[in-house]
Amino acid sequence: MTASALDATDRAIVRATQAGLPLCREPYQVVAEQLGLAATDVMERMRRMLERGVIRRIAAVPNHYALGYTANGMSVWDVEDARLAELGPAVGALPSVSHCYRRPRRPPDWPYNLFAMVHGHSRDEVEAEVARIAALLGPACRAHEVLYSTAILKKTGLRLGG
Amino acid sequence: MTALALAPLERRLVDECQRDLPLEPRPFAALAARLGVEEEDVLEGLRRLSELGVVSRVGAVVAPHRAGWSTLAAMQVPAEILPAVAEFVSGFEEVNHNYEREHRLNLWFVVTAPSAWRVDQVLREIEYRTGLAVIDLPLVEAFRLDLGFPLS
């Protein structure tokens, strides 16, 4: 599906609701008033976007850091392409992994095709989880690294367009 | 387990809320019914969790590349100009995450825009203005995407 499949009203609803619903009894009524729509229109359009998979879910987004998972490492792996369809979901299913993506290699600068964001209460815990992933991938993985963040320079919740 | 002292209801709210919030006129009343509490308890709990920063928002989670385009970008920036380059990159409204990481590639950021064309334009402008290469690593496939995180 292309971006053009959403009309301007759909986009306005996505923008208004992904930044966070107002925490009140009738949040869709408040969003509708902001956009000059009826609450039933807002909910019907959201229902359609959920059905089409544009909106994955309506839910709370937790902040791992505030929950005590203060160590996080971006682990990156060079996995045999033919094994990725089988191994990617297995890595993604580990409870310590919040995000797990296939991304392109960019040789010679970047040989890794699998990214797994690993969370822990300490760097040791992250390292132990990384060792668990390494064991799971076995010989299908040629190399890996863990990149720790040293500074969060910008982080905004709003992900317009996604 | 957590860095914060959360009330039992708040812990249950974090776990429960990461699943689907029903799409109906009073979603928090439906959630309250699921938890066996009052609607106002749920709202108060969520307001406190937001204030504490435990929940960054309660809202629509948009699928990648369905309503727009995004990419993860990486740069190798000399240490002496890193603060200036990082500030320049963060200045784009399309950049919503920007991290310094311990690696040869030391600046990592996410660019999100309504179109792939605009994402590419931002990357090219960063390259042009900094004179440094930007490595473009768009998502090819999601094996797990922010599915929630159990508290218990």
CSV table of C-alpha atoms in Angstrom, one decimal:
chain,number,residue,atom,x,y,z
A,1,MET,CA,0.0,0.0,0.0
A,2,THR,CA,1.3,3.5,-0.8
A,3,ALA,CA,1.0,6.6,1.3
A,4,SER,CA,-1.5,8.0,-1.2
A,5,ALA,CA,-4.1,5.3,-0.1
A,6,LEU,CA,-4.7,7.5,3.0
A,7,ASP,CA,-6.6,10.7,2.5
A,8,ALA,CA,-5.9,14.0,4.3
A,9,THR,CA,-8.5,13.2,7.0
A,10,ASP,CA,-7.0,9.7,7.7
A,11,ARG,CA,-3.6,11.4,8.0
A,12,ALA,CA,-4.9,14.0,10.4
A,13,ILE,CA,-6.4,11.2,12.5
A,14,VAL,CA,-3.2,9.2,12.5
A,15,ARG,CA,-1.3,12.3,13.5
A,16,ALA,CA,-3.7,13.2,16.3
A,17,THR,CA,-4.0,9.7,17.8
A,18,GLN,CA,-0.4,8.4,17.5
A,19,ALA,CA,0.9,11.3,19.6
A,20,GLY,CA,-1.4,10.0,22.4
A,21,LEU,CA,-5.1,9.9,23.1
A,22,PRO,CA,-6.3,12.3,25.6
A,23,LEU,CA,-6.7,10.5,29.0
A,24,CYS,CA,-10.4,11.2,29.5
A,25,ARG,CA,-13.7,9.3,29.3
A,26,GLU,CA,-14.4,9.9,25.7
A,27,PRO,CA,-11.0,10.4,23.9
A,28,TYR,CA,-12.3,10.0,20.4
A,29,GLN,CA,-14.9,12.7,21.0
A,30,VAL,CA,-12.1,15.1,22.0
A,31,VAL,CA,-10.0,14.1,18.9
A,32,ALA,CA,-13.1,14.6,16.7
A,33,GLU,CA,-13.7,18.0,18.1
A,34,GLN,CA,-10.1,19.0,17.5
A,35,LEU,CA,-10.4,17.9,13.8
A,36,GLY,CA,-13.9,19.2,13.2
A,37,LEU,CA,-15.3,15.7,12.7
A,38,ALA,CA,-17.9,13.5,14.4
A,39,ALA,CA,-16.6,10.9,16.9
A,40,THR,CA,-18.2,8.1,14.9
A,41,ASP,CA,-16.3,9.2,11.7
A,42,VAL,CA,-13.0,9.2,13.6
A,43,MET,CA,-13.7,5.7,15.0
A,44,GLU,CA,-14.9,4.3,11.7
A,45,ARG,CA,-11.9,5.6,9.8
A,46,MET,CA,-9.6,4.2,12.6
A,47,ARG,CA,-11.4,0.8,12.3
A,48,ARG,CA,-10.7,0.8,8.5
A,49,MET,CA,-7.1,1.7,9.1
A,50,LEU,CA,-6.8,-1.1,11.7
A,51,GLU,CA,-8.4,-3.6,9.2
A,52,ARG,CA,-6.0,-2.5,6.4
A,53,GLY,CA,-3.0,-2.8,8.8
A,54,VAL,CA,-2.1,0.9,8.6
A,55,ILE,CA,-2.6,1.1,12.3
A,56,ARG,CA,-1.2,-2.0,14.0
A,57,ARG,CA,-2.9,-1.4,17.3
A,58,ILE,CA,-4.2,1.2,19.7
A,59,ALA,CA,-2.3,0.7,22.9
A,60,ALA,CA,0.1,2.1,25.6
A,61,VAL,CA,3.7,2.5,24.5
A,62,PRO,CA,5.9,1.8,27.5
A,63,ASN,CA,9.2,3.5,28.2
A,64,HIS,CA,11.7,0.7,28.9
A,65,TYR,CA,14.1,3.1,30.6
A,66,ALA,CA,11.6,4.2,33.2
A,67,LEU,CA,10.6,0.6,33.8
A,68,GLY,CA,14.2,-0.1,35.0
A,69,TYR,CA,15.6,-1.5,31.8
A,70,THR,CA,18.3,1.2,31.8
A,71,ALA,CA,20.8,-0.8,29.7
A,72,ASN,CA,20.0,-1.3,26.0
A,73,GLY,CA,22.2,-2.5,23.3
A,74,MET,CA,21.6,-2.5,19.5
A,75,SER,CA,22.9,-5.9,18.6
A,76,VAL,CA,23.6,-6.4,14.9
A,77,TRP,CA,24.2,-9.7,13.2
A,78,ASP,CA,25.6,-10.9,9.8
A,79,VAL,CA,23.3,-13.9,9.2
A,80,GLU,CA,23.2,-16.2,6.2
A,81,ASP,CA,20.4,-14.8,4.0
A,82,ALA,CA,18.8,-18.2,3.4
A,83,ARG,CA,18.4,-18.8,7.1
A,84,LEU,CA,17.0,-15.4,8.0
A,85,ALA,CA,13.3,-16.2,7.5
A,86,GLU,CA,13.6,-19.0,10.0
A,87,LEU,CA,16.0,-17.3,12.5
A,88,GLY,CA,14.7,-13.7,12.5
A,89,PRO,CA,11.4,-14.6,14.2
A,90,ALA,CA,13.2,-16.8,16.7
A,91,VAL,CA,15.4,-13.9,17.8
A,92,GLY,CA,12.4,-11.6,17.8
A,93,ALA,CA,10.5,-14.0,20.1
A,94,LEU,CA,13.1,-13.6,22.9
A,95,PRO,CA,11.5,-11.6,25.8
A,96,SER,CA,14.5,-9.3,26.1
A,97,VAL,CA,14.2,-8.2,22.5
A,98,SER,CA,11.8,-5.3,21.8
A,99,HIS,CA,12.5,-4.7,18.2
A,100,CYS,CA,13.9,-7.1,15.6
A,101,TYR,CA,14.4,-6.1,12.0
A,102,ARG,CA,16.0,-7.2,8.8
A,103,ARG,CA,17.9,-4.3,7.2
A,104,PRO,CA,20.1,-4.2,4.1
A,105,ARG,CA,23.8,-4.8,4.2
A,106,ARG,CA,25.9,-1.9,2.9
A,107,PRO,CA,29.3,-3.4,2.1
A,108,PRO,CA,32.1,-2.5,2.8
A,109,ASP,CA,30.8,-0.2,5.6
A,110,TRP,CA,28.1,-2.3,7.0
A,111,PRO,CA,28.0,-6.2,6.8
A,112,TYR,CA,25.0,-6.8,9.2
A,113,ASN,CA,21.5,-7.7,8.0
A,114,LEU,CA,19.7,-8.4,11.3
A,115,PHE,CA,19.1,-5.9,14.1
A,116,ALA,CA,17.8,-6.8,17.6
A,117,MET,CA,17.3,-4.2,20.3
A,118,VAL,CA,18.2,-5.9,23.6
A,119,HIS,CA,17.0,-4.5,26.9
A,120,GLY,CA,18.4,-5.3,30.4
A,121,HIS,CA,18.8,-3.9,33.9
A,122,SER,CA,22.6,-3.7,33.4
A,123,ARG,CA,25.1,-4.1,30.6
A,124,ASP,CA,26.0,-7.6,32.0
A,125,GLU,CA,22.4,-8.6,31.5
A,126,VAL,CA,22.4,-7.3,28.0
A,127,GLU,CA,25.6,-9.2,27.3
A,128,ALA,CA,24.1,-12.4,28.6
A,129,GLU,CA,21.1,-11.9,26.3
A,130,VAL,CA,23.4,-11.3,23.4
A,131,ALA,CA,25.2,-14.5,24.2
A,132,ARG,CA,21.9,-16.3,24.1
A,133,ILE,CA,21.1,-14.9,20.6
A,134,ALA,CA,24.6,-15.9,19.4
A,135,ALA,CA,23.9,-19.5,20.6
A,136,LEU,CA,20.5,-19.5,18.9
A,137,LEU,CA,22.0,-18.3,15.6
A,138,GLY,CA,24.9,-20.7,15.8
A,139,PRO,CA,27.0,-21.1,12.6
A,140,ALA,CA,24.4,-19.2,10.5
A,141,CYS,CA,25.9,-16.0,12.0
A,142,ARG,CA,29.3,-14.9,10.7
A,143,ALA,CA,29.8,-11.9,12.9
A,144,HIS,CA,28.1,-9.6,15.3
A,145,GLU,CA,28.5,-6.5,17.4
A,146,VAL,CA,26.6,-4.6,20.1
A,147,LEU,CA,26.3,-0.9,19.9
A,148,TYR,CA,25.5,0.9,23.1
A,149,SER,CA,24.1,4.4,23.1
A,150,THR,CA,26.2,6.9,25.0
A,151,ALA,CA,23.8,9.9,24.6
A,152,ILE,CA,20.2,10.3,23.6
A,153,LEU,CA,20.4,13.4,21.5
A,154,LYS,CA,16.7,13.5,20.4
A,155,LYS,CA,13.8,11.3,21.1
A,156,THR,CA,10.2,12.2,20.3
A,157,GLY,CA,7.2,10.0,20.6
A,158,LEU,CA,5.6,11.3,17.5
A,159,ARG,CA,6.2,9.0,14.6
A,160,LEU,CA,4.2,10.6,11.8
A,161,GLY,CA,3.7,8.2,9.0
A,162,GLY,CA,5.7,5.5,10.7
B,1,MET,CA,12.2,-5.5,39.2
B,2,THR,CA,11.3,-2.0,38.2
B,3,ALA,CA,13.1,1.2,39.1
B,4,LEU,CA,9.8,2.7,40.3
B,5,ALA,CA,7.4,1.8,43.0
B,6,LEU,CA,4.2,1.1,41.1
B,7,ALA,CA,0.9,0.3,42.7
B,8,PRO,CA,-0.5,-3.2,41.8
B,9,LEU,CA,-3.2,-1.6,39.5
B,10,GLU,CA,-0.5,0.5,37.8
B,11,ARG,CA,1.5,-2.6,37.0
B,12,ARG,CA,-1.5,-4.4,35.6
B,13,LEU,CA,-2.4,-1.3,33.6
B,14,VAL,CA,1.1,-1.3,32.0
B,15,ASP,CA,0.7,-5.0,31.0
B,16,GLU,CA,-2.9,-4.8,30.0
B,17,CYS,CA,-2.7,-1.5,28.1
B,18,GLN,CA,0.1,-2.7,25.7
B,19,ARG,CA,-2.5,-5.0,24.2
B,20,ASP,CA,-5.3,-3.6,22.1
B,21,LEU,CA,-7.4,-0.8,23.6
B,22,PRO,CA,-10.9,-1.4,22.3
B,23,LEU,CA,-12.0,1.1,19.6
B,24,GLU,CA,-15.2,2.3,21.2
B,25,PRO,CA,-16.5,5.6,22.6
B,26,ARG,CA,-15.3,4.8,26.1
B,27,PRO,CA,-12.3,2.6,25.7
B,28,PHE,CA,-11.1,3.2,29.3
B,29,ALA,CA,-14.4,2.0,30.7
B,30,ALA,CA,-14.0,-1.2,28.7
B,31,LEU,CA,-10.5,-1.6,30.0
B,32,ALA,CA,-11.7,-1.0,33.6
B,33,ALA,CA,-14.3,-3.7,33.1
B,34,ARG,CA,-11.6,-6.1,32.0
B,35,LEU,CA,-9.6,-5.3,35.1
B,36,GLY,CA,-12.6,-5.2,37.5
B,37,VAL,CA,-12.1,-1.6,38.5
B,38,GLU,CA,-13.7,1.8,37.9
B,39,GLU,CA,-13.2,3.9,34.7
B,40,GLU,CA,-11.8,6.7,36.8
B,41,ASP,CA,-9.2,4.4,38.4
B,42,VAL,CA,-7.9,3.5,35.0
B,43,LEU,CA,-7.7,7.1,33.9
B,44,GLU,CA,-6.0,8.2,37.1
B,45,GLY,CA,-3.5,5.3,36.9
B,46,LEU,CA,-2.7,6.1,33.3
B,47,ARG,CA,-2.2,9.8,34.1
B,48,ARG,CA,0.2,8.9,36.8
B,49,LEU,CA,2.1,6.4,34.6
B,50,SER,CA,2.4,9.2,31.9
B,51,GLU,CA,3.6,11.7,34.5
B,52,LEU,CA,6.2,9.2,35.7
B,53,GLY,CA,7.3,8.5,32.1
B,54,VAL,CA,6.6,4.8,32.4
B,55,VAL,CA,4.1,5.0,29.6
B,56,SER,CA,5.2,7.4,26.9
B,57,ARG,CA,1.7,7.6,25.3
B,58,VAL,CA,-1.5,5.7,24.8
B,59,GLY,CA,-2.3,5.9,21.1
B,60,ALA,CA,-2.3,4.5,17.6
B,61,VAL,CA,0.8,2.4,16.7
B,62,VAL,CA,1.3,2.9,13.0
B,63,ALA,CA,2.8,0.1,10.8
B,64,PRO,CA,6.1,1.0,9.2
B,65,HIS,CA,5.9,2.0,5.6
B,66,ARG,CA,2.1,1.9,5.4
B,67,ALA,CA,1.3,5.5,6.1
B,68,GLY,CA,4.6,6.9,5.1
B,69,TRP,CA,8.3,6.0,5.0
B,70,SER,CA,11.2,5.9,7.5
B,71,THR,CA,14.7,4.7,7.7
B,72,LEU,CA,17.6,4.2,10.1
B,73,ALA,CA,20.6,6.2,9.2
B,74,ALA,CA,24.2,6.0,10.4
B,75,MET,CA,27.2,8.3,10.1
B,76,GLN,CA,30.8,8.3,11.0
B,77,VAL,CA,31.4,11.7,12.5
B,78,PRO,CA,34.8,13.0,13.7
B,79,ALA,CA,34.6,13.6,17.5
B,80,GLU,CA,35.4,17.3,17.3
B,81,ILE,CA,32.4,18.1,15.1
B,82,LEU,CA,30.0,15.5,16.6
B,83,PRO,CA,28.1,18.0,18.8
B,84,ALA,CA,27.5,20.4,15.9
B,85,VAL,CA,26.5,17.6,13.4
B,86,ALA,CA,24.2,16.0,16.0
B,87,GLU,CA,22.5,19.3,16.6
B,88,PHE,CA,22.1,19.9,12.9
B,89,VAL,CA,20.6,16.4,12.4
B,90,SER,CA,18.3,16.8,15.4
B,91,GLY,CA,17.1,20.1,13.9
B,92,PHE,CA,15.1,18.3,11.2
B,93,GLU,CA,11.5,17.8,12.2
B,94,GLU,CA,11.7,14.5,10.3
B,95,VAL,CA,14.3,13.1,12.7
B,96,ASN,CA,12.6,11.6,15.7
B,97,HIS,CA,15.4,9.6,17.3
B,98,ASN,CA,19.0,10.5,17.3
B,99,TYR,CA,21.6,8.6,19.4
B,100,GLU,CA,25.3,8.7,19.9
B,101,ARG,CA,26.7,5.2,20.0
B,102,GLU,CA,30.0,3.6,20.8
B,103,HIS,CA,31.1,2.5,17.4
B,104,ARG,CA,33.1,3.8,14.4
B,105,LEU,CA,29.6,4.7,13.1
B,106,ASN,CA,28.9,7.0,16.0
B,107,LEU,CA,25.7,8.8,15.1
B,108,TRP,CA,22.4,6.9,14.5
B,109,PHE,CA,19.1,8.5,13.8
B,110,VAL,CA,15.6,7.6,12.4
B,111,VAL,CA,14.1,9.8,9.7
B,112,THR,CA,10.3,9.6,9.2
B,113,ALA,CA,8.3,11.4,6.6
B,114,PRO,CA,5.1,11.0,4.6
B,115,SER,CA,7.1,9.9,1.5
B,116,ALA,CA,10.3,8.0,0.7
B,117,TRP,CA,11.1,11.0,-1.5
B,118,ARG,CA,11.2,13.3,1.5
B,119,VAL,CA,13.2,10.9,3.6
B,120,ASP,CA,15.8,10.7,0.8
B,121,GLN,CA,15.9,14.4,0.5
B,122,VAL,CA,16.7,14.8,4.2
B,123,LEU,CA,19.5,12.3,4.0
B,124,ARG,CA,21.0,14.0,0.9
B,125,GLU,CA,20.7,17.4,2.6
B,126,ILE,CA,22.6,16.1,5.7
B,127,GLU,CA,25.3,14.7,3.4
B,128,TYR,CA,25.6,17.9,1.4
B,129,ARG,CA,25.7,20.2,4.5
B,130,THR,CA,28.1,18.0,6.5
B,131,GLY,CA,30.3,16.6,3.7
B,132,LEU,CA,29.9,13.2,5.4
B,133,ALA,CA,28.4,10.0,4.1
B,134,VAL,CA,25.1,8.8,5.4
B,135,ILE,CA,24.4,5.1,5.4
B,136,ASP,CA,20.8,4.4,4.7
B,137,LEU,CA,19.4,1.2,6.4
B,138,PRO,CA,15.6,1.0,5.8
B,139,LEU,CA,13.6,-1.8,7.3
B,140,VAL,CA,13.3,-4.7,5.0
B,141,GLU,CA,11.2,-7.0,7.2
B,142,ALA,CA,10.0,-6.7,10.8
B,143,PHE,CA,10.4,-9.9,12.9
B,144,ARG,CA,9.2,-8.1,16.0
B,145,LEU,CA,8.0,-4.6,16.3
B,146,ASP,CA,7.4,-3.1,19.7
B,147,LEU,CA,5.0,-5.8,20.6
B,148,GLY,CA,5.0,-4.7,24.2
B,149,PHE,CA,7.1,-5.7,27.2
B,150,PRO,CA,5.8,-7.7,30.2
B,151,LEU,CA,6.2,-6.2,33.6
B,152,SER,CA,5.6,-9.4,35.5
